[in-house]
């Protein structure tokens, strides 16, 4: 899953390195949580929507 910030790939934004690290960790946690169904919507910087599986 690529992380995008302000239209450019996150790891190219040295100015926002910490923000990028937090976003990557969040996406990794969400992606690997077997209790969730998630989708990353490519709007702006991206929007993650998750719901608990039944």
PDB file of N, CA and C in Angstrom:
ATOM      1  N   UNK A   1       0.856  -1.169   0.000  1.00  0.00           N
ATOM      2  CA  UNK A   1       0.000   0.000   0.000  1.00  0.00           C
ATOM      3  C   UNK A   1       0.904   1.235   0.000  1.00  0.00           C
ATOM      4  N   UNK A   2       0.784   2.064  -1.003  1.00  0.00           N
ATOM      5  CA  UNK A   2       1.585   3.292  -1.074  1.00  0.00           C
ATOM      6  C   UNK A   2       0.947   4.376  -0.227  1.00  0.00           C
ATOM      7  N   UNK A   3       1.775   5.168   0.411  1.00  0.00           N
ATOM      8  CA  UNK A   3       1.295   6.294   1.209  1.00  0.00           C
ATOM      9  C   UNK A   3       1.514   7.572   0.419  1.00  0.00           C
ATOM     10  N   UNK A   4       0.469   8.357   0.278  1.00  0.00           N
ATOM     11  CA  UNK A   4       0.536   9.579  -0.513  1.00  0.00           C
ATOM     12  C   UNK A   4       0.238  10.778   0.381  1.00  0.00           C
ATOM     13  N   UNK A   5       1.030  11.821   0.236  1.00  0.00           N
ATOM     14  CA  UNK A   5       0.831  13.047   1.004  1.00  0.00           C
ATOM     15  C   UNK A   5       0.851  14.206   0.020  1.00  0.00           C
ATOM     16  N   UNK A   6      -0.228  14.950  -0.019  1.00  0.00           N
ATOM     17  CA  UNK A   6      -0.293  16.125  -0.881  1.00  0.00           C
ATOM     18  C   UNK A   6       0.010  15.842  -2.342  1.00  0.00           C
ATOM     19  N   UNK A   7      -0.325  14.647  -2.813  1.00  0.00           N
ATOM     20  CA  UNK A   7      -0.137  14.315  -4.214  1.00  0.00           C
ATOM     21  C   UNK A   7       1.219  13.733  -4.560  1.00  0.00           C
ATOM     22  N   UNK A   8       2.142  13.633  -3.595  1.00  0.00           N
ATOM     23  CA  UNK A   8       3.435  13.014  -3.870  1.00  0.00           C
ATOM     24  C   UNK A   8       3.646  11.835  -2.928  1.00  0.00           C
ATOM     25  N   UNK A   9       4.420  10.863  -3.372  1.00  0.00           N
ATOM     26  CA  UNK A   9       4.646   9.671  -2.562  1.00  0.00           C
ATOM     27  C   UNK A   9       5.321  10.074  -1.264  1.00  0.00           C
ATOM     28  N   UNK A  10       4.835   9.524  -0.154  1.00  0.00           N
ATOM     29  CA  UNK A  10       5.249   9.931   1.177  1.00  0.00           C
ATOM     30  C   UNK A  10       6.743   9.934   1.420  1.00  0.00           C
ATOM     31  N   UNK A  11       7.456   8.884   0.985  1.00  0.00           N
ATOM     32  CA  UNK A  11       8.878   8.833   1.300  1.00  0.00           C
ATOM     33  C   UNK A  11       9.688   9.878   0.528  1.00  0.00           C
ATOM     34  N   UNK A  12       9.073  10.638  -0.363  1.00  0.00           N
ATOM     35  CA  UNK A  12       9.735  11.736  -1.064  1.00  0.00           C
ATOM     36  C   UNK A  12       9.555  13.060  -0.325  1.00  0.00           C
ATOM     37  N   UNK A  13       8.808  13.070   0.748  1.00  0.00           N
ATOM     38  CA  UNK A  13       8.513  14.302   1.487  1.00  0.00           C
ATOM     39  C   UNK A  13       9.331  14.337   2.772  1.00  0.00           C
ATOM     40  N   UNK A  14      10.600  14.699   2.674  1.00  0.00           N
ATOM     41  CA  UNK A  14      11.466  14.713   3.846  1.00  0.00           C
ATOM     42  C   UNK A  14      10.923  15.632   4.934  1.00  0.00           C
ATOM     43  N   UNK A  15      10.274  16.707   4.538  1.00  0.00           N
ATOM     44  CA  UNK A  15       9.732  17.694   5.481  1.00  0.00           C
ATOM     45  C   UNK A  15       8.682  17.080   6.399  1.00  0.00           C
ATOM     46  N   UNK A  16       7.964  16.068   5.914  1.00  0.00           N
ATOM     47  CA  UNK A  16       6.885  15.449   6.688  1.00  0.00           C
ATOM     48  C   UNK A  16       7.222  14.001   7.054  1.00  0.00           C
ATOM     49  N   UNK A  17       8.492  13.718   7.310  1.00  0.00           N
ATOM     50  CA  UNK A  17       8.949  12.353   7.569  1.00  0.00           C
ATOM     51  C   UNK A  17       8.208  11.694   8.730  1.00  0.00           C
ATOM     52  N   UNK A  18       8.058  12.369   9.828  1.00  0.00           N
ATOM     53  CA  UNK A  18       7.388  11.779  10.994  1.00  0.00           C
ATOM     54  C   UNK A  18       5.929  11.471  10.681  1.00  0.00           C
ATOM     55  N   UNK A  19       5.251  12.399  10.024  1.00  0.00           N
ATOM     56  CA  UNK A  19       3.858  12.195   9.629  1.00  0.00           C
ATOM     57  C   UNK A  19       3.746  10.959   8.735  1.00  0.00           C
ATOM     58  N   UNK A  20       4.681  10.819   7.811  1.00  0.00           N
ATOM     59  CA  UNK A  20       4.697   9.675   6.905  1.00  0.00           C
ATOM     60  C   UNK A  20       4.888   8.377   7.676  1.00  0.00           C
ATOM     61  N   UNK A  21       5.799   8.368   8.648  1.00  0.00           N
ATOM     62  CA  UNK A  21       6.048   7.171   9.457  1.00  0.00           C
ATOM     63  C   UNK A  21       4.797   6.754  10.216  1.00  0.00           C
ATOM     64  N   UNK A  22       4.103   7.723  10.791  1.00  0.00           N
ATOM     65  CA  UNK A  22       2.877   7.433  11.541  1.00  0.00           C
ATOM     66  C   UNK A  22       1.802   6.881  10.609  1.00  0.00           C
ATOM     67  N   UNK A  23       1.660   7.477   9.433  1.00  0.00           N
ATOM     68  CA  UNK A  23       0.667   7.000   8.464  1.00  0.00           C
ATOM     69  C   UNK A  23       0.969   5.574   8.017  1.00  0.00           C
ATOM     70  N   UNK A  24       2.232   5.289   7.741  1.00  0.00           N
ATOM     71  CA  UNK A  24       2.619   3.941   7.313  1.00  0.00           C
ATOM     72  C   UNK A  24       2.317   2.919   8.402  1.00  0.00           C
ATOM     73  N   UNK A  25       2.633   3.254   9.646  1.00  0.00           N
ATOM     74  CA  UNK A  25       2.373   2.347  10.765  1.00  0.00           C
ATOM     75  C   UNK A  25       0.875   2.126  10.929  1.00  0.00           C
ATOM     76  N   UNK A  26       0.086   3.188  10.854  1.00  0.00           N
ATOM     77  CA  UNK A  26      -1.366   3.080  10.955  1.00  0.00           C
ATOM     78  C   UNK A  26      -1.906   2.165   9.856  1.00  0.00           C
ATOM     79  N   UNK A  27      -1.488   2.395   8.611  1.00  0.00           N
ATOM     80  CA  UNK A  27      -1.954   1.575   7.495  1.00  0.00           C
ATOM     81  C   UNK A  27      -1.553   0.113   7.664  1.00  0.00           C
ATOM     82  N   UNK A  28      -0.357  -0.128   8.180  1.00  0.00           N
ATOM     83  CA  UNK A  28       0.114  -1.495   8.428  1.00  0.00           C
ATOM     84  C   UNK A  28      -0.750  -2.189   9.482  1.00  0.00           C
ATOM     85  N   UNK A  29      -1.062  -1.485  10.554  1.00  0.00           N
ATOM     86  CA  UNK A  29      -1.894  -2.050  11.623  1.00  0.00           C
ATOM     87  C   UNK A  29      -3.285  -2.372  11.100  1.00  0.00           C
ATOM     88  N   UNK A  30      -3.881  -1.435  10.387  1.00  0.00           N
ATOM     89  CA  UNK A  30      -5.225  -1.635   9.835  1.00  0.00           C
ATOM     90  C   UNK A  30      -5.230  -2.791   8.836  1.00  0.00           C
ATOM     91  N   UNK A  31      -4.231  -2.833   7.966  1.00  0.00           N
ATOM     92  CA  UNK A  31      -4.154  -3.868   6.929  1.00  0.00           C
ATOM     93  C   UNK A  31      -4.022  -5.267   7.531  1.00  0.00           C
ATOM     94  N   UNK A  32      -3.322  -5.389   8.654  1.00  0.00           N
ATOM     95  CA  UNK A  32      -3.060  -6.695   9.258  1.00  0.00           C
ATOM     96  C   UNK A  32      -4.057  -7.097  10.336  1.00  0.00           C
ATOM     97  N   UNK A  33      -5.017  -6.254  10.648  1.00  0.00           N
ATOM     98  CA  UNK A  33      -6.025  -6.574  11.666  1.00  0.00           C
ATOM     99  C   UNK A  33      -7.105  -7.453  11.040  1.00  0.00           C
ATOM    100  N   UNK A  34      -7.135  -8.719  11.429  1.00  0.00           N
ATOM    101  CA  UNK A  34      -8.070  -9.683  10.849  1.00  0.00           C
ATOM    102  C   UNK A  34      -9.516  -9.429  11.253  1.00  0.00           C
ATOM    103  N   UNK A  35      -9.743  -8.559  12.225  1.00  0.00           N
ATOM    104  CA  UNK A  35     -11.098  -8.239  12.677  1.00  0.00           C
ATOM    105  C   UNK A  35     -11.742  -7.128  11.849  1.00  0.00           C
ATOM    106  N   UNK A  36     -10.957  -6.523  10.948  1.00  0.00           N
ATOM    107  CA  UNK A  36     -11.445  -5.379  10.180  1.00  0.00           C
ATOM    108  C   UNK A  36     -11.518  -5.667   8.686  1.00  0.00           C
ATOM    109  N   UNK A  37     -12.485  -5.044   8.044  1.00  0.00           N
ATOM    110  CA  UNK A  37     -12.531  -4.942   6.587  1.00  0.00           C
ATOM    111  C   UNK A  37     -12.214  -3.480   6.297  1.00  0.00           C
ATOM    112  N   UNK A  38     -11.216  -3.236   5.465  1.00  0.00           N
ATOM    113  CA  UNK A  38     -10.759  -1.861   5.245  1.00  0.00           C
ATOM    114  C   UNK A  38     -10.546  -1.575   3.770  1.00  0.00           C
ATOM    115  N   UNK A  39     -10.668  -0.298   3.446  1.00  0.00           N
ATOM    116  CA  UNK A  39     -10.391   0.178   2.092  1.00  0.00           C
ATOM    117  C   UNK A  39      -9.737   1.551   2.208  1.00  0.00           C
ATOM    118  N   UNK A  40      -8.768   1.806   1.342  1.00  0.00           N
ATOM    119  CA  UNK A  40      -8.120   3.115   1.278  1.00  0.00           C
ATOM    120  C   UNK A  40      -8.684   3.840   0.068  1.00  0.00           C
ATOM    121  N   UNK A  41      -9.414   4.916   0.310  1.00  0.00           N
ATOM    122  CA  UNK A  41     -10.059   5.690  -0.750  1.00  0.00           C
ATOM    123  C   UNK A  41      -9.089   6.784  -1.210  1.00  0.00           C
ATOM    124  N   UNK A  42      -8.780   6.823  -2.513  1.00  0.00           N
ATOM    125  CA  UNK A  42      -7.806   7.798  -3.012  1.00  0.00           C
ATOM    126  C   UNK A  42      -8.397   9.196  -3.194  1.00  0.00           C
ATOM    127  N   UNK A  43      -8.757   9.821  -2.086  1.00  0.00           N
ATOM    128  CA  UNK A  43      -9.283  11.187  -2.077  1.00  0.00           C
ATOM    129  C   UNK A  43      -8.275  12.048  -1.323  1.00  0.00           C
ATOM    130  N   UNK A  44      -7.785  13.090  -1.939  1.00  0.00           N
ATOM    131  CA  UNK A  44      -6.798  13.950  -1.275  1.00  0.00           C
ATOM    132  C   UNK A  44      -5.574  13.146  -0.888  1.00  0.00           C
ATOM    133  N   UNK A  45      -5.240  13.160   0.398  1.00  0.00           N
ATOM    134  CA  UNK A  45      -4.110  12.391   0.911  1.00  0.00           C
ATOM    135  C   UNK A  45      -4.480  10.942   1.179  1.00  0.00           C
ATOM    136  N   UNK A  46      -5.737  10.583   0.925  1.00  0.00           N
ATOM    137  CA  UNK A  46      -6.199   9.216   1.174  1.00  0.00           C
ATOM    138  C   UNK A  46      -7.062   9.181   2.419  1.00  0.00           C
ATOM    139  N   UNK A  47      -8.053   8.327   2.376  1.00  0.00           N
ATOM    140  CA  UNK A  47      -8.964   8.191   3.514  1.00  0.00           C
ATOM    141  C   UNK A  47      -9.197   6.699   3.724  1.00  0.00           C
ATOM    142  N   UNK A  48      -8.878   6.205   4.905  1.00  0.00           N
ATOM    143  CA  UNK A  48      -9.086   4.800   5.224  1.00  0.00           C
ATOM    144  C   UNK A  48     -10.433   4.643   5.895  1.00  0.00           C
ATOM    145  N   UNK A  49     -11.206   3.691   5.388  1.00  0.00           N
ATOM    146  CA  UNK A  49     -12.505   3.367   5.975  1.00  0.00           C
ATOM    147  C   UNK A  49     -12.439   1.909   6.414  1.00  0.00           C
ATOM    148  N   UNK A  50     -12.781   1.652   7.667  1.00  0.00           N
ATOM    149  CA  UNK A  50     -12.748   0.293   8.208  1.00  0.00           C
ATOM    150  C   UNK A  50     -14.039  -0.015   8.933  1.00  0.00           C
ATOM    151  N   UNK A  51     -14.396  -1.300   8.924  1.00  0.00           N
ATOM    152  CA  UNK A  51     -15.523  -1.745   9.733  1.00  0.00           C
ATOM    153  C   UNK A  51     -15.153  -3.082  10.344  1.00  0.00           C
ATOM    154  N   UNK A  52     -15.733  -3.359  11.490  1.00  0.00           N
ATOM    155  CA  UNK A  52     -15.479  -4.614  12.183  1.00  0.00           C
ATOM    156  C   UNK A  52     -16.232  -5.721  11.463  1.00  0.00           C
ATOM    157  N   UNK A  53     -15.522  -6.832  11.191  1.00  0.00           N
ATOM    158  CA  UNK A  53     -16.168  -7.986  10.561  1.00  0.00           C
ATOM    159  C   UNK A  53     -17.128  -8.620  11.546  1.00  0.00           C
ATOM    160  N   UNK A  54     -18.207  -9.180  11.023  1.00  0.00           N
ATOM    161  CA  UNK A  54     -19.168  -9.878  11.886  1.00  0.00           C
ATOM    162  C   UNK A  54     -18.754 -11.305  12.086  1.00  0.00           C
TER     163      UNK A  54
END
